[in-house]
Short mmCIF file of C-alpha atoms and ligand atoms in Angstrom, two decimals:
data_model
loop_
_atom_site.label_atom_id
_atom_site.label_comp_id
_atom_site.label_asym_id
_atom_site.label_seq_id
_atom_site.Cartn_x
_atom_site.Cartn_y
_atom_site.Cartn_z
CA MET A 246 -49.65 -22.15 -1.13
CA PRO A 247 -48.39 -19.97 -3.55
CA GLU A 248 -48.87 -16.17 -2.93
CA ALA A 249 -51.99 -14.86 -4.86
CA ALA A 250 -49.88 -12.31 -6.74
CA CYS A 251 -47.18 -14.36 -8.90
CA TYR A 252 -44.16 -12.49 -9.63
CA GLU A 253 -41.34 -13.43 -12.96
CA VAL A 254 -38.24 -12.34 -11.22
CA ILE A 255 -37.55 -12.70 -7.53
CA VAL A 256 -34.52 -11.23 -6.21
CA VAL A 257 -32.80 -12.37 -2.47
CA GLY A 258 -31.40 -9.44 -0.45
CA GLY A 259 -31.55 -5.71 -0.37
CA GLY A 260 -27.97 -4.84 -0.48
CA GLY A 261 -25.97 -3.23 -3.33
CA ALA A 262 -26.31 -6.67 -5.62
CA GLY A 263 -30.05 -7.11 -4.78
CA LEU A 264 -31.05 -4.10 -5.29
CA ALA A 265 -29.30 -3.30 -9.07
CA ALA A 266 -30.61 -6.67 -9.66
CA ALA A 267 -34.21 -5.75 -8.58
CA THR A 268 -34.02 -2.86 -10.63
CA ALA A 269 -32.54 -3.33 -13.71
CA ALA A 270 -35.14 -6.72 -13.81
CA GLN A 271 -37.99 -4.06 -13.22
CA SER A 272 -37.22 -2.80 -16.30
CA GLY A 273 -39.17 -5.51 -17.63
CA CYS A 274 -40.92 -7.58 -15.70
CA LYS A 275 -42.33 -7.53 -12.54
CA THR A 276 -40.13 -7.74 -9.68
CA LEU A 277 -40.06 -9.00 -5.86
CA LEU A 278 -37.38 -8.05 -3.54
CA VAL A 279 -36.95 -9.69 -0.20
CA GLU A 280 -34.84 -8.79 2.36
CA ARG A 281 -34.43 -10.14 5.48
CA ARG A 282 -33.72 -7.40 7.69
CA PRO A 283 -36.23 -4.30 8.71
CA ALA A 284 -34.50 -2.01 6.62
CA LEU A 285 -32.43 -2.43 2.90
CA GLY A 286 -28.51 -1.98 2.63
CA GLY A 287 -26.76 -4.79 3.73
CA THR A 288 -23.17 -4.68 3.61
CA THR A 289 -23.12 -2.37 1.14
CA ALA A 290 -24.83 0.75 3.31
CA ILE A 291 -21.49 -0.04 5.94
CA SER A 292 -19.04 0.11 3.22
CA THR A 293 -16.77 3.29 2.57
CA GLY A 294 -18.87 2.73 -1.03
CA LEU A 295 -15.64 2.96 -3.29
CA ILE A 296 -16.41 2.25 -6.53
CA SER A 297 -13.48 2.16 -9.47
CA ALA A 298 -14.42 2.23 -13.56
CA ALA A 299 -12.36 3.13 -16.43
CA GLY A 300 -13.89 5.44 -18.52
CA THR A 301 -16.42 6.86 -16.99
CA ARG A 302 -18.18 10.68 -16.99
CA ALA A 303 -16.59 11.86 -14.01
CA GLN A 304 -12.63 10.75 -15.73
CA ARG A 305 -13.75 12.78 -18.85
CA LEU A 306 -14.81 15.98 -16.80
CA ALA A 307 -11.51 15.57 -15.06
CA GLY A 308 -9.61 15.62 -18.03
CA ILE A 309 -8.65 11.56 -17.80
CA ALA A 310 -9.07 10.58 -21.45
CA ASP A 311 -6.75 7.42 -22.00
CA ASP A 312 -8.06 5.31 -19.71
CA THR A 313 -9.77 2.02 -20.60
CA PRO A 314 -11.99 -1.09 -19.21
CA GLU A 315 -8.72 -3.02 -20.66
CA ARG A 316 -6.00 -1.03 -18.51
CA HIS A 317 -8.38 -1.32 -15.26
CA CYS A 318 -8.64 -4.84 -16.41
CA ASP A 319 -4.69 -5.09 -16.61
CA ASP A 320 -4.46 -3.69 -12.90
CA MET A 321 -6.72 -6.10 -11.49
CA LEU A 322 -5.26 -8.80 -12.89
CA SER A 323 -1.51 -7.79 -11.78
CA ALA A 324 -2.46 -6.35 -8.31
CA GLY A 325 -4.09 -10.11 -8.19
CA GLN A 326 -1.16 -11.91 -9.68
CA ALA A 327 -0.27 -13.67 -6.22
CA GLN A 328 -3.54 -15.90 -6.28
CA ALA A 329 -3.71 -15.35 -10.62
CA GLU A 330 -4.40 -19.23 -10.80
CA ARG A 331 -7.51 -18.96 -8.63
CA ASN A 332 -9.07 -16.23 -10.43
CA ASN A 333 -11.67 -15.96 -13.02
CA ALA A 334 -10.43 -13.59 -15.39
CA ALA A 335 -13.42 -13.83 -18.03
CA LEU A 336 -15.23 -12.51 -14.75
CA THR A 337 -12.59 -9.83 -14.02
CA ARG A 338 -12.98 -8.85 -17.91
CA LEU A 339 -16.51 -8.76 -17.42
CA LEU A 340 -16.46 -6.64 -14.38
CA ALA A 341 -13.81 -3.85 -16.01
CA GLU A 342 -15.78 -3.63 -19.57
CA GLU A 343 -19.44 -3.00 -17.91
CA ALA A 344 -18.02 -0.93 -15.03
CA PRO A 345 -18.22 2.31 -16.40
CA ALA A 346 -22.12 2.03 -17.62
CA THR A 347 -22.78 0.57 -13.72
CA VAL A 348 -21.70 3.79 -12.88
CA ASP A 349 -22.94 5.77 -15.20
CA TRP A 350 -26.07 3.94 -14.54
CA LEU A 351 -26.10 4.72 -10.62
CA ALA A 352 -25.45 8.46 -11.52
CA ALA A 353 -28.56 8.45 -13.41
CA LEU A 354 -30.54 7.08 -10.94
CA GLY A 355 -29.13 10.55 -8.82
CA VAL A 356 -25.69 8.57 -7.33
CA THR A 357 -23.84 11.69 -7.25
CA PHE A 358 -19.84 11.06 -7.27
CA GLY A 359 -17.10 12.70 -5.99
CA GLY A 360 -13.83 11.87 -7.41
CA PRO A 361 -12.01 10.55 -9.67
CA PHE A 362 -9.52 9.92 -7.40
CA PRO A 363 -5.50 7.62 -7.34
CA SER A 364 -5.81 4.42 -5.56
CA PRO A 365 -3.15 1.53 -4.85
CA GLY A 366 -2.21 -0.63 -7.47
CA ALA A 367 -4.54 1.45 -10.61
CA SER A 368 -2.52 3.12 -13.39
CA ARG A 369 -5.24 5.64 -13.37
CA ASP A 370 -7.48 8.00 -11.28
CA ARG A 371 -10.66 5.64 -11.46
CA MET A 372 -12.24 5.50 -8.15
CA LEU A 373 -14.91 7.16 -6.83
CA VAL A 374 -16.86 8.01 -3.91
CA PRO A 375 -20.73 8.20 -3.32
CA LEU A 376 -21.69 11.68 -1.56
CA PRO A 377 -22.66 11.76 1.25
CA ASN A 378 -22.08 7.96 2.09
CA ALA A 379 -23.07 4.53 0.95
CA GLY A 380 -26.41 5.20 1.92
CA SER A 381 -26.66 7.05 -1.21
CA TYR A 382 -27.18 4.05 -4.08
CA ILE A 383 -29.52 2.20 -1.64
CA PHE A 384 -31.77 5.58 -1.67
CA HIS A 385 -31.51 6.16 -5.11
CA LEU A 386 -31.73 2.46 -6.37
CA ALA A 387 -34.86 1.66 -3.75
CA ARG A 388 -36.09 4.81 -5.09
CA ALA A 389 -35.95 3.58 -8.93
CA PHE A 390 -37.26 0.16 -7.90
CA ARG A 391 -40.20 1.57 -6.25
CA ARG A 392 -40.76 4.06 -9.07
CA ALA A 393 -41.27 1.17 -11.92
CA GLY A 394 -43.24 -0.57 -10.01
CA GLY A 395 -41.11 -3.19 -8.40
CA THR A 396 -42.43 -4.80 -5.05
CA LEU A 397 -40.66 -4.71 -1.72
CA ARG A 398 -40.64 -6.76 1.26
CA LEU A 399 -38.97 -6.49 4.03
CA GLY A 400 -38.16 -8.34 7.24
CA ALA A 401 -38.88 -11.60 5.15
CA ALA A 402 -35.94 -14.30 5.63
CA VAL A 403 -36.27 -16.47 2.35
CA GLU A 404 -35.47 -19.64 3.87
CA ASP A 405 -35.38 -22.23 0.75
CA LEU A 406 -36.29 -22.42 -2.90
CA ILE A 407 -39.66 -23.96 -4.62
CA VAL A 408 -37.98 -26.35 -7.44
CA GLU A 409 -40.23 -28.22 -9.86
CA GLU A 410 -38.61 -30.50 -12.64
CA GLY A 411 -35.45 -29.57 -11.94
CA ARG A 412 -35.90 -25.60 -12.51
CA VAL A 413 -35.97 -22.96 -9.76
CA VAL A 414 -39.64 -21.39 -9.40
CA GLY A 415 -39.85 -19.31 -6.24
CA ILE A 416 -38.80 -19.04 -2.62
CA VAL A 417 -40.40 -19.92 0.97
CA ALA A 418 -40.04 -17.06 3.13
CA GLU A 419 -41.48 -16.67 6.32
CA GLY A 420 -43.32 -20.16 5.62
CA ARG A 421 -44.73 -18.73 2.40
CA ARG A 422 -44.30 -19.69 -1.02
CA ILE A 423 -43.99 -17.50 -3.83
CA THR A 424 -43.24 -18.33 -7.14
CA ALA A 425 -41.59 -16.44 -10.29
CA THR A 426 -41.36 -17.94 -13.77
CA ARG A 427 -38.52 -16.36 -14.76
CA GLY A 428 -36.44 -17.02 -12.06
CA VAL A 429 -34.62 -16.08 -8.80
CA ILE A 430 -31.53 -14.06 -8.28
CA LEU A 431 -29.48 -14.80 -5.29
CA ALA A 432 -27.84 -11.57 -4.00
CA SER A 433 -27.55 -12.26 -0.08
CA GLY A 434 -23.91 -11.42 0.64
CA ASP A 435 -21.08 -13.13 2.33
CA PHE A 436 -20.90 -16.13 4.29
CA SER A 437 -18.77 -14.17 6.64
CA ALA A 438 -21.28 -14.99 9.62
CA HIS A 439 -22.20 -18.50 8.95
CA LYS A 440 -20.68 -20.19 11.72
CA ALA A 441 -20.20 -23.61 9.79
CA LEU A 442 -18.87 -22.47 6.55
CA ARG A 443 -16.58 -20.23 8.23
CA HIS A 444 -15.44 -23.14 10.39
CA GLU A 445 -14.89 -25.22 6.82
CA TYR A 446 -13.52 -23.03 4.76
CA LEU A 447 -11.71 -20.58 7.43
CA PRO A 448 -10.92 -22.15 10.59
CA ARG A 449 -7.88 -19.96 11.52
CA TYR A 450 -10.03 -17.23 11.69
CA ASP A 451 -13.22 -18.69 14.15
CA ALA A 452 -12.28 -16.53 16.95
CA MET A 453 -12.90 -13.28 14.27
CA PRO A 454 -16.10 -11.52 13.90
CA ALA A 455 -17.75 -10.44 10.61
CA ILE A 456 -18.10 -6.65 10.21
CA ASN A 457 -21.78 -7.44 9.44
CA THR A 458 -23.03 -9.95 11.79
CA HIS A 459 -25.92 -10.59 9.21
CA SER A 460 -24.40 -11.90 6.41
CA VAL A 461 -25.61 -15.12 7.27
CA GLY A 462 -24.74 -16.96 4.44
CA THR A 463 -28.05 -18.06 3.11
CA GLY A 464 -27.35 -17.97 -0.61
CA PHE A 465 -24.82 -20.36 -0.24
CA GLU A 466 -26.69 -22.68 1.26
CA LEU A 467 -29.74 -22.75 -1.04
CA GLY A 468 -27.13 -22.86 -4.16
CA LEU A 469 -25.66 -25.99 -2.15
CA LYS A 470 -28.62 -27.99 -1.54
CA LEU A 471 -29.33 -27.84 -5.37
CA GLY A 472 -25.56 -28.67 -6.46
CA GLY A 473 -24.12 -25.26 -6.77
CA GLU A 474 -20.08 -25.04 -5.83
CA ILE A 475 -18.41 -22.55 -3.66
CA LEU A 476 -15.03 -21.32 -5.32
CA ASN A 477 -12.23 -19.81 -3.23
CA GLY A 478 -13.87 -20.43 -0.17
CA ASP A 479 -10.73 -19.94 1.68
CA ILE A 480 -9.56 -16.68 0.44
CA VAL A 481 -10.84 -13.46 2.67
CA ARG A 482 -10.26 -10.31 3.43
CA ALA A 483 -10.22 -10.03 6.95
CA GLY A 484 -7.60 -9.28 9.71
CA GLN A 485 -7.01 -5.57 9.37
CA LEU A 486 -7.03 -4.03 12.48
CA ARG A 487 -9.91 -1.99 12.62
CA PHE A 488 -11.67 1.01 14.82
CA PRO A 489 -15.01 0.85 15.13
CA PRO A 490 -17.88 3.43 14.42
CA PRO A 491 -18.90 5.95 16.77
CA GLU A 492 -21.44 3.98 19.45
CA GLY A 493 -25.44 4.99 18.67
CA GLN A 494 -26.28 6.18 15.45
CA GLY A 495 -23.00 7.35 13.83
CA SER A 496 -21.83 10.76 13.04
CA LEU A 497 -23.98 13.41 11.92
CA VAL A 498 -22.34 13.19 8.52
CA THR A 499 -23.43 9.38 8.34
CA ARG A 500 -26.82 10.35 8.88
CA LEU A 501 -26.93 12.80 6.11
CA PRO A 502 -29.49 12.30 3.70
CA PRO A 503 -28.39 11.37 0.68
CA ARG A 504 -29.82 13.80 -1.36
CA ARG A 505 -28.62 15.53 -4.55
CA TRP A 506 -29.32 19.38 -2.97
CA LEU A 507 -26.49 18.03 -0.44
CA ALA A 508 -24.73 15.88 -2.15
CA GLU A 509 -24.12 18.20 -5.30
CA PRO A 510 -22.27 21.01 -3.09
CA MET A 511 -20.24 18.15 -1.19
CA ARG A 512 -18.96 17.02 -4.85
CA LEU A 513 -18.26 21.13 -5.91
CA ALA A 514 -16.60 21.60 -2.40
CA LEU A 515 -14.21 17.96 -2.92
CA LYS A 516 -13.55 19.83 -6.31
CA HIS A 517 -12.74 23.12 -5.68
CA LEU A 518 -11.58 23.92 -2.05
CA PRO A 519 -8.34 23.32 -0.73
CA LYS A 520 -7.58 20.42 1.62
CA ALA A 521 -7.49 22.04 4.74
CA LEU A 522 -11.20 23.69 4.58
CA LEU A 523 -12.51 20.10 3.57
CA LYS A 524 -12.28 18.42 6.30
CA PRO A 525 -15.68 18.71 7.86
CA VAL A 526 -16.78 17.26 4.14
CA THR A 527 -14.41 14.47 4.33
CA MET A 528 -14.12 13.46 8.10
CA PRO A 529 -17.20 11.19 8.54
CA PHE A 530 -15.12 8.31 7.08
CA LEU A 531 -13.59 8.44 10.35
CA ALA A 532 -17.08 7.09 11.60
CA THR A 533 -16.56 3.87 9.32
CA TYR A 534 -14.93 0.81 10.23
CA LEU A 535 -11.00 2.33 9.32
CA THR A 536 -7.82 0.39 9.55
CA PRO A 537 -4.45 2.37 10.89
CA ASP A 538 -1.61 2.76 8.99
CA ALA A 539 1.29 0.11 9.95
CA ALA A 540 3.28 3.03 10.20
CA LEU A 541 2.37 3.55 13.62
CA PHE A 542 3.96 -0.06 14.68
CA ARG A 543 6.81 0.93 12.13
CA GLU A 544 7.83 3.54 13.94
CA GLY A 545 7.12 2.25 17.49
CA ALA A 546 3.57 2.23 18.91
CA ILE A 547 2.62 -1.12 20.65
CA LEU A 548 -0.09 -3.10 20.90
CA LEU A 549 -1.67 -3.94 24.43
CA ASN A 550 -4.79 -5.80 25.40
CA ALA A 551 -6.93 -5.78 27.95
CA GLU A 552 -4.55 -7.24 30.58
CA GLY A 553 -1.77 -4.55 29.61
CA GLU A 554 -0.03 -7.09 27.80
CA ARG A 555 2.28 -6.75 24.80
CA PHE A 556 1.67 -10.26 22.76
CA THR A 557 2.54 -10.23 19.67
CA ASP A 558 5.31 -8.62 16.86
CA GLU A 559 3.15 -5.64 16.04
CA THR A 560 5.30 -5.19 12.73
CA LYS A 561 4.06 -8.49 11.31
CA ALA A 562 0.18 -8.54 10.89
CA PRO A 563 -1.04 -8.65 14.08
CA GLY A 564 -4.90 -9.00 13.49
CA LEU A 565 -4.89 -12.86 14.27
CA ALA A 566 -3.40 -12.22 17.64
CA VAL A 567 -5.67 -9.26 18.18
CA SER A 568 -8.80 -11.57 17.78
CA ARG A 569 -7.40 -14.56 20.28
CA GLN A 570 -7.08 -11.40 23.14
CA PRO A 571 -9.89 -11.04 25.55
CA GLN A 572 -12.94 -9.51 24.21
CA GLY A 573 -11.10 -9.83 20.48
CA GLN A 574 -9.71 -6.42 20.62
CA ALA A 575 -6.38 -4.31 21.90
CA HIS A 576 -5.38 -0.74 22.14
CA ILE A 577 -2.61 0.95 20.21
CA VAL A 578 0.00 2.70 22.70
CA PHE A 579 2.33 5.07 21.96
CA ASP A 580 4.69 8.01 23.70
CA ALA A 581 4.53 11.73 22.85
CA ARG A 582 7.08 11.64 19.93
CA ILE A 583 5.16 9.23 18.34
CA ALA A 584 2.36 11.43 18.69
CA ALA A 585 4.03 14.17 17.44
CA HIS A 586 5.33 12.26 14.98
CA PHE A 587 1.82 11.38 13.29
CA ASP A 588 -0.14 14.47 14.60
CA THR A 589 0.11 16.40 11.12
CA PRO A 590 0.81 15.99 7.54
CA PRO A 591 2.13 13.71 5.96
CA ASN A 592 2.22 10.70 8.75
CA ALA A 593 -1.89 9.83 8.19
CA ILE A 594 -3.26 7.37 11.28
CA CYS A 595 -5.57 6.39 8.46
CA SER A 596 -6.09 7.14 5.02
CA ALA A 597 -9.05 6.85 2.71
CA PRO A 598 -6.40 7.21 -0.30
CA GLY A 599 -6.88 10.45 -2.44
CA VAL A 600 -9.88 11.47 -0.26
CA ALA A 601 -8.44 11.87 2.84
CA HIS A 602 -6.18 11.61 5.68
CA ALA A 603 -6.69 11.47 9.37
CA TYR A 604 -3.89 12.88 11.76
CA LEU A 605 -3.89 12.20 15.84
CA ARG A 606 -5.29 15.98 16.17
CA ASP A 607 -8.52 14.68 13.71
CA PHE A 608 -8.81 11.83 15.93
CA ARG A 609 -8.82 14.20 18.90
CA ARG A 610 -11.82 16.30 16.85
CA TYR A 611 -14.00 13.75 15.05
CA ARG A 612 -13.71 10.76 17.17
CA GLY A 613 -12.63 11.84 20.91
CA ASP A 614 -14.14 8.23 21.66
CA LEU A 615 -11.15 6.63 20.63
CA VAL A 616 -8.21 8.71 22.09
CA THR A 617 -6.91 8.28 25.91
CA SER A 618 -4.22 10.84 26.95
CA ALA A 619 -2.19 10.15 30.43
CA ALA A 620 0.31 11.58 32.21
CA SER A 621 1.97 8.81 33.03
CA PRO A 622 1.66 4.90 32.55
CA GLU A 623 -0.53 4.46 35.98
CA ALA A 624 -3.24 7.05 34.67
CA LEU A 625 -3.16 5.20 31.15
CA ALA A 626 -3.69 1.85 33.32
CA GLN A 627 -6.96 3.51 35.14
CA ALA A 628 -7.82 5.18 32.46
CA LEU A 629 -8.28 1.77 30.01
CA GLY A 630 -8.96 -0.37 33.08
CA MET A 631 -5.97 -2.36 32.96
CA PRO A 632 -3.64 -3.63 35.34
CA PRO A 633 -0.87 -0.73 36.08
CA GLU A 634 1.91 -3.22 36.93
CA ARG A 635 1.31 -5.03 34.13
CA LEU A 636 0.79 -2.01 31.62
CA SER A 637 4.28 -0.63 32.84
CA ALA A 638 6.37 -4.09 32.62
CA SER A 639 5.05 -4.15 28.30
CA LEU A 640 6.54 -0.18 27.88
CA PRO A 641 9.28 0.04 26.17
CA GLU A 642 12.10 1.60 27.66
CA GLY A 643 12.22 5.61 28.00
CA TRP A 644 8.08 5.49 28.17
CA ALA A 645 7.48 5.95 31.99
CA ALA A 646 7.98 9.22 32.58
CA GLY A 647 5.18 10.14 30.17
CA PRO A 648 3.08 11.61 28.78
CA LEU A 649 1.52 8.40 27.13
CA TYR A 650 -1.45 7.99 24.65
CA ALA A 651 -3.66 5.37 23.62
CA LEU A 652 -5.73 5.05 20.61
CA GLY A 653 -8.81 2.35 20.25
CA PRO A 654 -10.12 -0.16 20.95
CA VAL A 655 -8.86 -2.12 17.86
CA ARG A 656 -10.89 -5.15 16.96
CA PRO A 657 -10.11 -6.86 13.74
CA ALA A 658 -12.60 -8.30 11.69
CA ILE A 659 -13.95 -10.27 8.77
CA SER A 660 -14.76 -7.86 6.36
CA THR A 661 -15.79 -9.78 3.44
CA THR A 662 -15.55 -14.06 2.40
CA MET A 663 -14.33 -14.15 -1.16
CA GLY A 664 -15.99 -17.27 -1.88
CA GLY A 665 -18.73 -17.03 -4.23
CA LEU A 666 -20.92 -19.71 -6.05
CA ARG A 667 -19.70 -20.62 -9.68
CA VAL A 668 -21.73 -18.44 -12.29
CA ASP A 669 -20.86 -18.48 -15.88
CA GLU A 670 -20.70 -14.61 -17.33
CA ASN A 671 -24.68 -14.52 -17.31
CA LEU A 672 -24.44 -15.21 -13.49
CA ARG A 673 -26.52 -18.47 -13.94
CA VAL A 674 -25.41 -20.47 -10.95
CA LEU A 675 -23.71 -23.75 -12.57
CA ARG A 676 -22.89 -27.19 -10.74
CA ALA A 677 -19.54 -28.47 -10.60
CA ASP A 678 -19.79 -30.38 -13.52
CA GLY A 679 -20.36 -26.97 -15.96
CA GLY A 680 -24.27 -27.44 -16.01
CA ALA A 681 -26.10 -24.82 -15.01
CA ILE A 682 -28.95 -24.82 -12.80
CA PRO A 683 -32.32 -23.58 -14.45
CA GLY A 684 -33.85 -20.53 -12.93
CA LEU A 685 -31.47 -19.96 -10.50
CA PHE A 686 -28.84 -16.88 -10.63
CA ALA A 687 -26.09 -15.21 -8.17
CA ALA A 688 -25.09 -11.42 -7.83
CA GLY A 689 -22.71 -9.67 -5.57
CA SER A 690 -20.85 -11.47 -2.90
CA VAL A 691 -22.51 -15.18 -3.39
CA GLY A 692 -22.03 -14.57 -7.30
CA TYR A 693 -18.51 -14.01 -7.23
CA GLY A 694 -17.79 -17.30 -8.77
CA GLY A 695 -14.19 -17.43 -8.65
CA LEU A 696 -12.95 -13.78 -9.10
CA VAL A 697 -10.15 -12.95 -6.78
CA ILE A 698 -10.98 -9.10 -6.36
CA VAL A 699 -7.90 -6.70 -5.27
CA GLY A 700 -8.04 -3.36 -5.75
CA GLN A 701 -10.30 -0.46 -3.91
CA GLY A 702 -13.45 -0.21 -5.56
CA ASN A 703 -13.51 -3.49 -7.36
CA ASN A 704 -16.29 -5.41 -4.44
CA LEU A 705 -18.61 -3.00 -4.72
CA GLY A 706 -17.76 -2.51 -9.06
CA TRP A 707 -19.26 -6.34 -8.96
CA ALA A 708 -21.84 -5.99 -6.86
CA PHE A 709 -23.83 -3.99 -8.92
CA THR A 710 -21.92 -4.67 -12.00
CA SER A 711 -23.30 -8.74 -11.76
CA GLY A 712 -26.82 -7.31 -10.24
CA ARG A 713 -27.66 -4.99 -13.02
CA ARG A 714 -26.34 -7.87 -15.42
CA ALA A 715 -28.59 -10.44 -13.87
CA GLY A 716 -31.50 -8.06 -13.71
CA LEU A 717 -31.09 -6.99 -17.45
CA ASN A 718 -30.64 -10.28 -18.66
CA MET A 719 -33.63 -11.87 -17.11
CA ALA A 720 -36.08 -8.61 -18.13
CA ARG A 721 -35.02 -9.59 -21.61
CA ASP A 722 -36.83 -12.59 -20.76
CA GLU A 723 -34.60 -15.20 -21.77
CA ARG A 724 -35.31 -18.24 -19.70
CA ASP A 725 -32.40 -20.13 -20.66
CA ILE A 726 -30.00 -17.32 -21.26
C1 LIG B 903 -16.49 -1.75 6.58
C2 LIG B 903 -16.20 -2.20 4.79
C3 LIG B 903 -16.33 -1.30 3.94
C4 LIG B 903 -15.97 -1.80 2.87
N1 LIG B 903 -15.85 -0.64 1.91
C5 LIG B 903 -15.84 -1.32 0.20
C6 LIG B 903 -15.38 -0.07 -0.59
O1 LIG B 903 -15.57 1.20 -0.45
N2 LIG B 903 -15.63 -0.56 -2.13
C7 LIG B 903 -15.74 -1.49 -2.29
O2 LIG B 903 -15.73 -2.04 -3.64
N3 LIG B 903 -16.56 -2.61 -0.91
C8 LIG B 903 -16.01 -2.35 -0.10
N4 LIG B 903 -16.25 -3.20 0.84
C9 LIG B 903 -17.00 -4.73 0.30
C10 LIG B 903 -18.68 -4.44 -0.30
O3 LIG B 903 -19.47 -3.63 0.47
C11 LIG B 903 -18.82 -5.72 -0.29
O4 LIG B 903 -18.36 -6.62 -1.35
C12 LIG B 903 -20.36 -5.38 -1.22
O5 LIG B 903 -21.45 -4.48 -0.30
C13 LIG B 903 -21.42 -6.40 -0.88
O6 LIG B 903 -22.62 -6.47 -1.85
P1 LIG B 903 -23.89 -7.89 -1.70
O7 LIG B 903 -25.47 -7.16 -2.26
O8 LIG B 903 -23.65 -8.78 -2.05
O9 LIG B 903 -24.33 -7.91 -0.24
P2 LIG B 903 -24.74 -7.28 0.74
O10 LIG B 903 -24.85 -5.60 0.99
O11 LIG B 903 -24.40 -7.60 2.17
O12 LIG B 903 -26.37 -7.35 0.59
C14 LIG B 903 -27.30 -8.87 0.93
C15 LIG B 903 -28.15 -7.97 2.04
O13 LIG B 903 -29.05 -9.68 1.78
C16 LIG B 903 -29.82 -9.41 2.75
N5 LIG B 903 -29.87 -11.56 3.21
C17 LIG B 903 -28.87 -12.12 3.54
N6 LIG B 903 -29.63 -13.46 3.76
C18 LIG B 903 -31.15 -13.26 3.60
C19 LIG B 903 -32.19 -14.21 3.35
N7 LIG B 903 -32.16 -15.36 3.53
N8 LIG B 903 -33.53 -13.52 2.78
C20 LIG B 903 -33.30 -12.04 2.65
N9 LIG B 903 -32.29 -11.28 2.32
C21 LIG B 903 -30.88 -11.79 3.16
C22 LIG B 903 -28.90 -9.00 3.97
O14 LIG B 903 -29.73 -8.78 5.16
C23 LIG B 903 -28.48 -8.07 3.12
O15 LIG B 903 -29.06 -6.74 3.16
C24 LIG B 903 -16.65 -2.99 2.34
C25 LIG B 903 -16.92 -3.81 3.71
C26 LIG B 903 -16.83 -3.89 4.31
C27 LIG B 903 -17.41 -4.42 5.41
#
């Protein structure tokens, strides 16, 4: 039976794209947001939060007057050159054009940004960081949605779509049918934790876990069932070695409330304080899923598995090899010379470009759980629970006298699958023949639509931009946009 309350729009998924879609839709029509988990956030909430846009207020305040969406678009197309024939250039252009309005909208809702910062492949400083963390997006979007009268349902997994005469007119969640007169927006994240889709498109990565084990790919299943098509399913952002975040609730700063009274002083500190004084503000980034710099391995650090064995050439993208080791993990091991090299600038072990760099001393201070020091190979083996003879046999010549250091574990994981349902510029889900499925929209990772996103801050740019655009279109009551 349909629920008594009837909605105009239903959004499936309460991460960045879904919250942006629901908040924008609620500006013009009665909207329900359904989230499978007990809390909002999805991958968006555990992300680093970086977002790139050209022509933002933040850039103007920083005196950057010559950045434009065209330049941003060109940068993205150049960075993605290797897969240019796979890329949807029209959606890349759309992302670049609408990202500044998206960022200004998020700022108007209360998100405080630090930056702009430089990022690899960007010809201007345009990358922003939400303060104090990515939870700020979720907090402010959810607040705006609630204040506008939107309805949230948490802990309810959408299982199916209701289709009448070829048009999507609602959802089935926890066995209940709920209708939507204007349509349904799929925003349920990527398929990095959907075993079958993973195996079909990315069999090499079968042994690699997803960072977000809740990215179960529902939107893909629902779209495919109605004749939708997955584009670029074999493209993935994966395999980087990652330090896991701290056990438990995370560091103090990842738990800071995303309020303006806290974010604003952080923003001013980022802008005005010398880098050394900024450590307490910037080091929280060490609590996220960080990737060690490949320079460690070029300098001679090695990877050892739980058996104390060296198993791969560390300088040649070792992620896949690590994922096939016991427990899918390894430790980075090095001697005193390498430790000294990475203890101070400019040799960072991890970086959030332009925002912060972390050296061995920062790991000791802020992530002591990841650092092991030992006077000898035997002591290191004992501390790491590895067989001492095997560990000793794996070490390069000259390391036997110690001291030795280990960082880890590192666990490669799938960050984001880049396959998305085929969509048009209004985020309508399209069948393989190009026809739209009436009443069905997709945003964020479900709606990549053939975009090959390269460059920092553009995935979130797409999540918020596509979500907002889909929601605004629905709010304008264009039943057949
Ligand atoms: C560690 C990490 C760091 C990252 N850092 C950055 C960064 O700094 N900048 C950047 O641009 N990108 C970054 N990314 C990528 C970026 O976070 C994602 O591309 C983006 O968050 C995707 O947003 P989304 O709304 O599509 O999905 P999500 O945020 O995952 O939201 C999907 C939501 O749908 C819900 N859901 C799933 N199935 C159902 C169902 N059946 N019914 C109801 N709800 C459902 C999920 O529980 C989830 O809440 C990072 C990714 C990772 C893993």
